[in-house]
Coordinates of C-alpha atoms in Angstrom, one line a residue:
Chain X
M1 CA -27.0 -79.8 -2.6
N2 CA -28.1 -81.7 -5.7
P3 CA -26.2 -85.0 -5.4
V4 CA -26.4 -85.7 -9.2
D5 CA -24.3 -82.7 -10.3
F6 CA -23.4 -80.9 -7.1
T7 CA -25.3 -77.7 -7.9
E8 CA -26.9 -75.5 -5.3
H9 CA -28.9 -72.3 -5.3
L10 CA -27.7 -69.4 -3.1
V11 CA -29.0 -66.0 -2.3
V12 CA -26.4 -63.3 -1.7
R13 CA -27.1 -61.6 1.7
L14 CA -26.1 -58.3 3.2
P15 CA -23.3 -59.9 5.2
H16 CA -21.6 -61.0 2.0
T17 CA -21.3 -57.4 0.7
D18 CA -19.3 -54.3 1.5
A19 CA -19.8 -50.5 1.1
A20 CA -19.0 -50.8 -2.6
G21 CA -22.4 -52.5 -2.9
V22 CA -21.1 -55.9 -4.1
V23 CA -19.7 -59.1 -2.7
F24 CA -16.7 -58.5 -0.5
Y25 CA -14.1 -60.6 -2.3
P26 CA -13.0 -62.9 0.6
K27 CA -16.7 -63.9 1.1
L28 CA -16.3 -66.1 -2.1
F29 CA -14.2 -68.4 0.0
E30 CA -16.6 -68.4 3.0
I31 CA -19.3 -69.6 0.5
E32 CA -16.8 -72.2 -0.9
Q33 CA -16.2 -73.5 2.7
E34 CA -20.0 -74.0 3.2
L35 CA -20.3 -75.8 -0.2
F36 CA -17.3 -77.9 0.7
E37 CA -19.0 -79.0 4.0
R38 CA -22.3 -79.8 2.2
W39 CA -20.4 -81.8 -0.5
L40 CA -18.6 -83.8 2.3
E41 CA -21.9 -84.5 3.9
A42 CA -23.4 -85.7 0.7
G43 CA -20.7 -88.4 0.8
G44 CA -21.4 -89.3 4.4
L45 CA -18.3 -87.4 5.6
S46 CA -18.0 -84.2 7.7
V47 CA -15.6 -81.5 8.9
R48 CA -16.7 -82.6 12.4
Q49 CA -15.0 -86.0 11.8
M50 CA -11.9 -84.1 10.9
L51 CA -12.0 -81.9 14.0
E52 CA -12.7 -84.9 16.2
G53 CA -9.9 -87.0 14.8
S54 CA -11.8 -89.8 13.0
L55 CA -10.9 -88.5 9.6
A56 CA -7.6 -86.8 8.6
P57 CA -8.2 -83.1 8.4
T58 CA -7.4 -81.5 5.0
P59 CA -6.3 -77.8 5.5
I60 CA -6.2 -75.5 2.6
V61 CA -2.8 -75.0 1.0
H62 CA -3.8 -72.9 -2.0
C63 CA -6.9 -71.0 -3.3
D64 CA -7.7 -68.7 -6.1
G65 CA -10.7 -66.7 -7.0
E66 CA -12.0 -64.9 -10.1
Y67 CA -14.6 -62.1 -10.1
L68 CA -16.2 -61.5 -13.5
L69 CA -19.5 -59.7 -12.7
P70 CA -20.6 -57.6 -9.8
V71 CA -22.8 -59.6 -7.5
R72 CA -25.3 -57.7 -5.2
T73 CA -27.5 -58.3 -2.2
G74 CA -30.5 -60.4 -3.2
D75 CA -28.9 -61.9 -6.3
R76 CA -29.7 -65.5 -6.8
M77 CA -26.6 -67.5 -7.9
T78 CA -26.3 -71.1 -9.0
A79 CA -23.1 -72.7 -7.6
S80 CA -21.8 -75.8 -9.4
L81 CA -18.8 -78.1 -9.0
K82 CA -16.9 -77.9 -12.2
S83 CA -13.9 -80.1 -11.7
V84 CA -12.2 -82.4 -9.2
E85 CA -8.4 -83.1 -9.2
I86 CA -7.2 -86.0 -7.1
G87 CA -3.6 -86.4 -6.0
N88 CA -2.0 -88.8 -3.6
R89 CA -2.2 -86.5 -0.6
S90 CA -4.2 -83.6 -2.0
Y91 CA -7.3 -82.7 -3.9
T92 CA -8.7 -79.6 -5.6
L93 CA -12.3 -78.6 -6.1
A94 CA -13.3 -75.9 -8.6
W95 CA -16.7 -74.1 -8.3
E96 CA -18.5 -71.8 -10.6
F97 CA -21.1 -69.2 -9.5
A98 CA -23.6 -68.1 -12.2
L99 CA -26.1 -65.3 -12.3
E100 CA -28.8 -66.2 -14.8
H101 CA -26.5 -68.2 -17.1
E102 CA -23.4 -66.1 -17.0
V103 CA -20.4 -67.0 -14.8
A104 CA -20.0 -64.3 -12.1
M105 CA -17.3 -65.8 -9.9
R106 CA -15.0 -68.9 -9.7
A107 CA -13.2 -70.5 -6.8
R108 CA -10.6 -73.2 -6.8
V109 CA -9.3 -74.6 -3.6
K110 CA -6.6 -77.2 -2.9
R111 CA -6.6 -79.2 0.4
V112 CA -4.0 -81.6 1.7
A113 CA -4.6 -84.5 4.0
T114 CA -2.6 -83.9 7.2
D115 CA -1.6 -85.8 10.3
P116 CA -2.1 -83.0 12.9
A117 CA 0.0 -84.8 15.5
V118 CA 3.0 -84.7 13.2
G119 CA 2.1 -81.6 11.2
A120 CA 2.9 -83.5 7.9
S121 CA 0.9 -84.4 4.9
V122 CA -0.4 -88.0 4.6
E123 CA -2.1 -90.0 1.9
L124 CA -5.8 -89.2 1.4
P125 CA -8.0 -91.4 3.6
E126 CA -9.6 -94.2 1.6
V127 CA -13.2 -93.0 2.3
L128 CA -12.3 -89.5 1.1
R129 CA -10.6 -90.8 -2.0
H130 CA -13.6 -93.0 -2.8
W131 CA -15.9 -90.0 -2.5
L132 CA -13.6 -87.8 -4.6
T133 CA -13.5 -90.5 -7.4
D134 CA -17.3 -90.9 -7.3
T135 CA -17.7 -87.1 -7.4
Q136 CA -15.3 -86.8 -10.3
A137 CA -17.3 -89.3 -12.4
R138 CA -20.5 -87.4 -11.7
V139 CA -19.0 -84.1 -12.6
V140 CA -17.5 -85.3 -15.9
R141 CA -20.9 -86.8 -16.9
S142 CA -22.9 -83.7 -16.1
Chain H
M1 CA 2.8 -49.2 7.8
N2 CA 6.5 -48.6 7.3
P3 CA 6.6 -46.4 4.2
V4 CA 10.2 -47.4 3.3
D5 CA 9.5 -51.0 2.6
F6 CA 5.8 -51.4 3.3
T7 CA 6.1 -53.9 6.1
E8 CA 3.7 -54.1 9.0
H9 CA 3.5 -56.1 12.2
L10 CA 0.2 -57.9 12.9
V11 CA -1.1 -60.1 15.7
V12 CA -3.5 -62.9 14.8
R13 CA -6.7 -62.6 16.7
L14 CA -9.5 -65.0 17.6
P15 CA -11.8 -63.6 14.9
H16 CA -9.2 -64.7 12.3
T17 CA -9.4 -68.4 13.4
D18 CA -11.8 -71.3 13.1
A19 CA -12.4 -74.4 15.2
A20 CA -9.4 -76.1 13.6
G21 CA -7.4 -73.7 15.7
V22 CA -5.7 -71.9 12.8
V23 CA -6.4 -68.9 10.5
F24 CA -9.6 -69.5 8.6
Y25 CA -8.4 -69.3 5.0
P26 CA -10.6 -66.4 3.7
K27 CA -9.3 -64.2 6.5
L28 CA -6.0 -63.9 4.6
F29 CA -7.8 -61.6 2.2
E30 CA -9.6 -59.6 4.9
I31 CA -6.1 -58.9 6.2
E32 CA -4.9 -58.1 2.6
Q33 CA -7.8 -55.6 2.2
E34 CA -6.7 -53.8 5.4
L35 CA -3.1 -53.7 4.3
F36 CA -4.2 -52.4 0.9
E37 CA -6.2 -49.6 2.5
R38 CA -3.1 -48.6 4.6
W39 CA -0.9 -48.7 1.6
L40 CA -3.3 -46.4 -0.3
E41 CA -3.3 -44.0 2.7
A42 CA 0.5 -44.0 2.8
G43 CA 0.2 -42.5 -0.7
G44 CA -2.4 -40.0 0.1
L45 CA -5.2 -42.0 -1.4
S46 CA -8.1 -43.9 0.1
V47 CA -10.9 -46.3 -0.5
R48 CA -13.2 -43.6 0.7
Q49 CA -12.3 -41.5 -2.4
M50 CA -13.2 -44.5 -4.5
L51 CA -16.5 -44.9 -2.8
E52 CA -17.3 -41.2 -3.1
G53 CA -16.3 -41.0 -6.7
S54 CA -13.3 -38.7 -6.6
L55 CA -11.0 -41.7 -7.5
A56 CA -11.9 -44.6 -9.9
P57 CA -12.7 -47.7 -7.8
T58 CA -10.5 -50.7 -8.4
P59 CA -12.5 -53.9 -7.7
I60 CA -10.8 -57.2 -7.4
V61 CA -10.8 -59.4 -10.5
H62 CA -8.4 -62.1 -9.3
C63 CA -6.8 -63.3 -6.0
D64 CA -4.8 -66.2 -4.9
G65 CA -3.5 -67.4 -1.5
E66 CA -0.9 -69.8 -0.3
Y67 CA -0.9 -71.3 3.2
L68 CA 2.5 -72.8 4.1
L69 CA 2.5 -72.9 8.0
P70 CA -0.3 -73.1 10.5
V71 CA -0.9 -69.7 12.0
R72 CA -2.6 -69.4 15.4
T73 CA -4.3 -66.9 17.8
G74 CA -1.6 -64.6 19.3
D75 CA 1.0 -65.3 16.6
R76 CA 2.9 -62.2 15.6
M77 CA 3.3 -61.9 11.8
T78 CA 5.3 -59.6 9.7
A79 CA 3.5 -58.6 6.5
S80 CA 5.6 -57.2 3.6
L81 CA 4.8 -56.1 0.1
K82 CA 6.9 -58.2 -2.2
S83 CA 6.0 -57.1 -5.7
V84 CA 3.9 -54.7 -7.7
E85 CA 2.8 -55.3 -11.2
I86 CA 1.4 -52.3 -13.1
G87 CA -0.8 -52.7 -16.2
N88 CA -2.7 -50.1 -18.2
R89 CA -5.9 -50.7 -16.4
S90 CA -5.0 -53.1 -13.6
Y91 CA -2.4 -53.6 -10.9
T92 CA -1.4 -56.5 -8.7
L93 CA 0.1 -56.4 -5.2
A94 CA 1.7 -59.5 -3.7
W95 CA 2.2 -59.8 0.1
E96 CA 4.1 -62.2 2.3
F97 CA 3.3 -63.0 5.9
A98 CA 6.2 -64.4 8.0
L99 CA 6.3 -66.0 11.4
E100 CA 9.8 -65.4 12.8
H101 CA 11.6 -65.5 9.4
E102 CA 9.7 -68.2 7.7
V103 CA 6.9 -67.4 5.2
A104 CA 3.6 -68.6 6.6
M105 CA 1.1 -67.2 4.0
R106 CA 1.1 -65.4 0.7
A107 CA -1.6 -63.3 -1.0
R108 CA -1.7 -61.9 -4.5
V109 CA -4.5 -59.6 -5.6
K110 CA -5.3 -58.0 -8.9
R111 CA -7.5 -54.9 -9.1
V112 CA -8.9 -53.2 -12.2
A113 CA -9.8 -49.5 -12.5
T114 CA -13.4 -49.2 -13.3
D115 CA -16.0 -46.6 -14.3
P116 CA -18.9 -47.6 -12.1
A117 CA -21.4 -45.6 -14.2
V118 CA -20.5 -47.7 -17.3
G119 CA -19.4 -50.9 -15.6
A120 CA -16.3 -51.0 -17.8
S121 CA -12.6 -50.9 -17.1
V122 CA -10.7 -47.6 -17.5
E123 CA -7.0 -46.6 -17.5
L124 CA -5.5 -46.3 -14.1
P125 CA -5.9 -42.8 -12.6
E126 CA -2.7 -40.8 -12.8
V127 CA -2.3 -40.4 -9.0
L128 CA -2.7 -44.1 -8.5
R129 CA -0.2 -45.0 -11.3
H130 CA 2.2 -42.6 -9.7
W131 CA 1.9 -44.2 -6.3
L132 CA 2.2 -47.6 -7.8
T133 CA 5.4 -46.7 -9.6
D134 CA 6.8 -45.1 -6.5
T135 CA 5.9 -48.2 -4.5
Q136 CA 7.5 -50.5 -7.1
A137 CA 10.8 -48.7 -6.9
R138 CA 10.8 -48.9 -3.1
V139 CA 9.9 -52.6 -3.1
V140 CA 12.7 -53.5 -5.6
R141 CA 15.2 -51.6 -3.5
S142 CA 14.2 -53.3 -0.2
Chain A
M1 CA -3.8 -49.4 23.6
N2 CA -3.2 -46.5 25.9
P3 CA -2.7 -48.2 29.3
V4 CA -3.6 -45.1 31.3
D5 CA -7.3 -44.9 30.2
F6 CA -7.6 -47.8 27.7
T7 CA -8.4 -45.7 24.6
E8 CA -7.5 -46.7 21.1
H9 CA -7.8 -45.1 17.7
L10 CA -9.4 -47.2 15.0
V11 CA -10.0 -46.7 11.3
V12 CA -13.2 -48.3 9.8
R13 CA -12.2 -50.5 6.9
L14 CA -14.2 -51.9 3.9
P15 CA -14.5 -55.3 5.6
H16 CA -16.4 -53.7 8.5
T17 CA -19.1 -52.4 6.1
D18 CA -22.0 -53.8 4.1
A19 CA -23.9 -52.6 1.0
A20 CA -25.9 -50.1 3.0
G21 CA -22.5 -48.2 3.2
V22 CA -22.2 -48.4 7.0
V23 CA -20.7 -50.7 9.6
F24 CA -22.4 -54.1 9.4
Y25 CA -23.8 -54.4 12.9
P26 CA -22.1 -57.7 14.1
K27 CA -18.7 -56.2 13.2
L28 CA -19.0 -54.0 16.4
F29 CA -18.3 -57.2 18.3
E30 CA -15.4 -58.3 16.1
I31 CA -13.9 -55.0 17.0
E32 CA -14.7 -55.5 20.7
Q33 CA -13.0 -58.9 20.6
E34 CA -9.8 -57.3 19.3
L35 CA -9.9 -54.6 21.9
F36 CA -10.5 -57.2 24.6
E37 CA -7.4 -59.1 23.4
R38 CA -5.3 -56.0 23.5
W39 CA -6.6 -55.1 26.9
L40 CA -5.7 -58.6 28.2
E41 CA -2.2 -58.2 26.7
A42 CA -1.8 -54.8 28.4
G43 CA -2.2 -56.8 31.7
G44 CA 0.3 -59.5 30.7
L45 CA -2.5 -62.0 29.9
S46 CA -3.7 -63.4 26.6
V47 CA -6.4 -65.4 24.8
R48 CA -3.6 -67.8 23.8
Q49 CA -3.1 -68.7 27.5
M50 CA -6.9 -69.4 27.6
L51 CA -6.7 -71.6 24.5
E52 CA -3.7 -73.5 25.8
G53 CA -5.1 -74.1 29.3
S54 CA -2.8 -72.0 31.5
L55 CA -5.6 -69.5 32.2
A56 CA -9.3 -70.3 32.6
P57 CA -11.1 -69.3 29.3
T58 CA -13.9 -66.8 29.7
P59 CA -16.5 -67.4 27.0
I60 CA -19.2 -64.7 26.3
V61 CA -22.6 -65.2 27.9
H62 CA -24.2 -61.9 27.0
C63 CA -23.5 -59.0 24.8
D64 CA -25.4 -55.9 23.7
G65 CA -24.7 -53.2 21.2
E66 CA -26.1 -49.7 20.5
Y67 CA -25.8 -47.9 17.1
L68 CA -26.3 -44.2 17.4
L69 CA -24.6 -42.7 14.3
P70 CA -23.9 -44.2 10.9
V71 CA -20.2 -45.1 10.7
R72 CA -18.5 -45.4 7.3
T73 CA -15.3 -46.7 5.6
G74 CA -12.4 -44.4 6.5
D75 CA -14.0 -43.0 9.6
R76 CA -11.6 -42.6 12.5
M77 CA -13.1 -43.7 15.8
T78 CA -11.8 -43.4 19.3
A79 CA -12.6 -46.5 21.4
S80 CA -12.6 -46.2 25.1
L81 CA -13.3 -48.5 28.0
K82 CA -16.1 -46.9 30.0
S83 CA -16.8 -49.4 32.8
V84 CA -15.8 -52.6 34.3
E85 CA -18.1 -54.8 36.5
I86 CA -16.5 -57.6 38.4
G87 CA -18.4 -60.6 39.8
N88 CA -17.2 -63.8 41.4
R89 CA -17.2 -65.8 38.2
S90 CA -17.9 -63.2 35.6
Y91 CA -16.9 -59.7 34.4
T92 CA -18.4 -57.2 32.0
L93 CA -16.5 -54.6 29.9
A94 CA -18.3 -51.7 28.3
W95 CA -16.8 -49.8 25.4
E96 CA -17.7 -46.6 23.7
F97 CA -16.8 -45.6 20.1
A98 CA -16.8 -41.9 19.3
L99 CA -16.6 -40.0 16.0
E100 CA -15.1 -36.6 16.7
H101 CA -16.6 -36.3 20.2
E102 CA -20.0 -37.8 19.6
V103 CA -20.7 -41.4 20.7
A104 CA -21.4 -43.5 17.6
M105 CA -21.6 -47.1 19.0
R106 CA -21.5 -48.8 22.4
A107 CA -20.7 -52.5 23.2
R108 CA -21.1 -54.3 26.5
V109 CA -19.9 -57.8 26.8
K110 CA -20.1 -60.3 29.8
R111 CA -17.7 -63.1 30.0
V112 CA -17.7 -66.0 32.5
A113 CA -14.7 -68.0 33.7
T114 CA -15.1 -71.6 32.8
D115 CA -13.5 -75.0 33.4
P116 CA -13.6 -76.5 29.9
A117 CA -13.1 -80.0 31.2
V118 CA -16.3 -79.8 33.2
G119 CA -18.2 -77.2 31.2
A120 CA -19.1 -75.3 34.4
S121 CA -18.3 -71.8 35.6
V122 CA -15.5 -71.3 38.1
E123 CA -14.2 -68.3 40.1
L124 CA -12.2 -65.8 38.2
P125 CA -8.5 -66.6 38.1
E126 CA -6.6 -64.4 40.6
V127 CA -4.4 -62.8 37.9
L128 CA -7.5 -61.9 35.9
R129 CA -9.3 -60.5 38.9
H130 CA -6.2 -58.5 39.8
W131 CA -6.0 -57.0 36.3
L132 CA -9.8 -56.2 36.3
T133 CA -9.5 -54.4 39.7
D134 CA -6.5 -52.5 38.4
T135 CA -8.4 -51.6 35.2
Q136 CA -11.5 -50.5 37.1
A137 CA -9.5 -48.1 39.2
R138 CA -7.9 -46.5 36.1
V139 CA -11.3 -46.3 34.3
V140 CA -12.9 -44.5 37.3
R141 CA -10.1 -42.0 37.5
S142 CA -10.1 -41.2 33.8
Chain B
M1 CA -38.3 -70.6 6.3
N2 CA -41.5 -72.2 7.6
P3 CA -44.1 -69.5 7.1
V4 CA -46.5 -70.8 9.7
D5 CA -44.2 -70.4 12.7
F6 CA -41.0 -68.9 11.2
T7 CA -38.7 -71.7 12.2
E8 CA -35.7 -72.8 10.2
H9 CA -33.1 -75.5 10.5
L10 CA -29.5 -74.5 10.4
V11 CA -26.1 -76.3 10.4
V12 CA -23.2 -74.6 12.1
R13 CA -20.3 -74.4 9.8
L14 CA -16.5 -73.9 10.3
P15 CA -16.8 -70.1 9.3
H16 CA -19.1 -69.6 12.3
T17 CA -16.5 -70.9 14.8
D18 CA -13.2 -69.7 16.3
A19 CA -10.1 -71.4 17.8
A20 CA -12.0 -72.0 21.1
G21 CA -14.0 -74.6 19.0
V22 CA -17.4 -72.9 19.4
V23 CA -19.5 -70.3 17.6
F24 CA -17.6 -66.9 17.6
Y25 CA -20.1 -64.7 19.4
P26 CA -20.7 -62.0 16.7
K27 CA -21.7 -64.7 14.2
L28 CA -25.0 -65.0 16.1
F29 CA -25.9 -61.7 14.5
E30 CA -24.7 -62.7 11.0
I31 CA -27.1 -65.6 11.3
E32 CA -29.8 -63.3 12.6
Q33 CA -29.3 -61.0 9.5
E34 CA -29.8 -63.9 7.2
L35 CA -33.0 -65.0 9.1
F36 CA -34.2 -61.4 9.0
E37 CA -33.7 -61.3 5.2
R38 CA -35.6 -64.7 4.8
W39 CA -38.4 -63.4 7.0
L40 CA -38.7 -60.2 4.9
E41 CA -38.9 -62.3 1.7
A42 CA -41.6 -64.5 3.2
G43 CA -43.7 -61.3 3.4
G44 CA -42.8 -60.3 -0.2
L45 CA -40.3 -57.6 1.0
S46 CA -36.5 -57.5 0.7
V47 CA -33.3 -55.8 1.8
R48 CA -32.7 -55.1 -1.9
Q49 CA -35.8 -52.9 -1.9
M50 CA -34.4 -51.0 1.1
L51 CA -31.0 -50.6 -0.7
E52 CA -32.7 -49.5 -3.9
G53 CA -35.0 -47.0 -2.2
S54 CA -38.4 -48.5 -2.9
L55 CA -38.8 -49.4 0.9
A56 CA -37.5 -47.3 3.8
P57 CA -34.3 -49.0 5.2
T58 CA -34.4 -50.1 8.8
P59 CA -30.9 -49.9 10.3
I60 CA -30.2 -51.6 13.6
V61 CA -30.2 -49.4 16.7
H62 CA -29.9 -52.1 19.3
C63 CA -29.1 -55.7 19.6
D64 CA -28.4 -58.2 22.3
G65 CA -27.3 -61.8 22.4
E66 CA -27.3 -64.6 25.0
Y67 CA -25.1 -67.7 24.8
L68 CA -26.3 -70.5 27.0
L69 CA -24.7 -73.6 25.5
P70 CA -21.5 -74.2 23.5
V71 CA -22.4 -74.6 19.8
R72 CA -19.9 -76.5 17.6
T73 CA -19.2 -77.1 13.9
G74 CA -21.8 -79.6 12.5
D75 CA -24.4 -78.9 15.2
R76 CA -27.9 -78.7 13.9
M77 CA -29.9 -75.9 15.3
T78 CA -33.5 -74.9 15.1
A79 CA -34.1 -71.2 14.9
S80 CA -37.5 -69.8 15.7
L81 CA -39.0 -66.4 15.9
K82 CA -40.2 -65.9 19.5
S83 CA -41.6 -62.4 19.6
V84 CA -42.3 -59.3 17.6
E85 CA -42.6 -55.8 19.1
I86 CA -44.0 -53.1 16.9
G87 CA -43.5 -49.4 17.5
N88 CA -44.4 -46.4 15.4
R89 CA -41.0 -46.1 13.9
S90 CA -39.2 -49.3 15.1
Y91 CA -39.7 -53.0 15.5
T92 CA -37.9 -55.7 17.4
L93 CA -37.6 -59.4 16.4
A94 CA -36.4 -62.0 19.0
W95 CA -35.0 -65.3 17.9
E96 CA -34.2 -68.5 19.8
F97 CA -31.7 -71.1 18.6
A98 CA -32.2 -74.6 20.0
L99 CA -29.9 -77.7 20.0
E100 CA -32.2 -80.7 20.4
H101 CA -34.8 -79.1 22.6
E102 CA -32.6 -76.9 24.7
V103 CA -32.1 -73.2 24.0
A104 CA -28.4 -72.6 23.1
M105 CA -28.5 -68.9 22.0
R106 CA -30.9 -66.0 21.8
A107 CA -30.8 -62.8 19.7
R108 CA -32.9 -59.7 19.9
V109 CA -32.6 -56.9 17.3
K110 CA -34.3 -53.6 17.1
R111 CA -34.5 -51.8 13.7
V112 CA -35.7 -48.3 13.0
A113 CA -37.2 -47.1 9.8
T114 CA -35.1 -44.2 8.4
D115 CA -35.2 -41.7 5.6
P116 CA -31.6 -42.0 4.3
A117 CA -31.8 -38.6 2.6
V118 CA -32.4 -36.8 5.9
G119 CA -30.8 -39.3 8.3
A120 CA -33.9 -39.2 10.5
S121 CA -36.3 -41.9 11.7
V122 CA -39.7 -42.1 9.9
E123 CA -42.9 -44.1 10.5
L124 CA -42.8 -47.7 9.5
P125 CA -43.8 -48.2 5.9
E126 CA -47.4 -49.6 5.7
V127 CA -46.3 -52.8 3.9
L128 CA -43.8 -53.5 6.6
R129 CA -46.2 -52.8 9.4
H130 CA -48.7 -55.1 7.8
W131 CA -46.2 -57.9 7.6
L132 CA -45.1 -57.3 11.2
T133 CA -48.7 -57.5 12.5
D134 CA -49.3 -60.6 10.5
T135 CA -46.1 -62.2 11.8
Q136 CA -47.0 -61.2 15.4
A137 CA -50.3 -63.0 15.1
R138 CA -48.7 -66.2 13.8
V139 CA -45.9 -66.1 16.5
V140 CA -48.5 -65.7 19.3
R141 CA -50.5 -68.6 18.0
S142 CA -47.5 -71.0 17.5

């Protein structure tokens, strides 16, 4: 993942598609999850830390997806992070996926920091808030 | 699928979950797709007809999901169709998934009738519109 | 699942397929996992018990799959348990999937009882061995 | 993919795992399919050509997988192509997945060249046979 503007090149593979010949719509979010993990890692964080308890996990509370163009096996897409919203306990990342220079799909996912012992939301961990703020500044500039 | 109110009982299986121990968020839409196919079949229609060209396919143009409670392997959910919106060329089904009697997840998916030869939207096929109207009446009553 | 001979009727759904129009080959094992969970439940056992520690988990150590006929969205398959092998620490279930009366796919999966604290194999839990023996007798008869 | 010895570095992501905390066993084959597609592309071939009819498709007829070590979210694996078998109408690729320098998983997948119009096997296309022979020579050397 390009750490200046959080873009990444992806190739659509057979496992992303269904018998209609195009991306099976939930796969947009599997791709989002991988991008999310790479974005975390670019900031020195990881889902592993969340699973192991050294960083508050941030489960998804809301997602939405838009499908504007059919996307097929072998298509090369450019994913880019388009916006970052930062709340006290939650944050939302919005991604765009382009074929050539036309937007083909969009995904927007909201995650909430959680204390798994209590099952309640908590304030965003400082390291995560820092990385979100840093990311937001880069996304605005790009 | 209960054809009176379009409810169905589901058991969450290991393939629906991830290492955080709960449903992996895109799986909500894999479940939605299966419910959608069962709903079509309850009306004498099928995805197969769409793939084979005897019924206009209706690819997804928008979806959103809400995750309110953690859902785990072995949990028994009740899925129910909560609303149907019918446009000229599109329709939207909204589903709720309850654990006991508390809503755990929601999915809302908009599909658009398409002429695959041209790649453009078309009016909803009459048989599909009929089944949507019929469904809407049942959902309102229930 | 029919508890006399462990057969079950399945409909192939769009999420099982890929752009080649047929079942995407790893999906055979997602289907196997669901059948496995239903088989466990028919014996009063569950994956949930394995996850929660009241029953030794039995991770997969080996699997194989055969694909004899193309299987498409909307196809109705009959799954049946064809054989059960029982070791001291492991067991293997073999399933067949038929279209009409012709075998379309086969899956064979070996699982080993494990103590997750130590990460080593252990003897099969008595309740599981009992259910395996019982199952084996029914499969031979059918 | 390293074209000298067909190795590749992979990071295990949350979508690969299940509630047991480790790779969900069918995901091994989703990973294999992606490696297969990259291997084809390294030889100037593609699944897209197979879908579009300019290269005979090669559906899977047999696969097997071995699971030797638990593999978790965030684990870095090295995948390497270990052997290539070439028949008249079929070919088999075998991959190994190592954590550090210990083998964690193995996958072996046999594909058969097919004429989709007839539904019968055909001889391997010359370009594919050439790439297989070339690959085999490199794998033996490495």
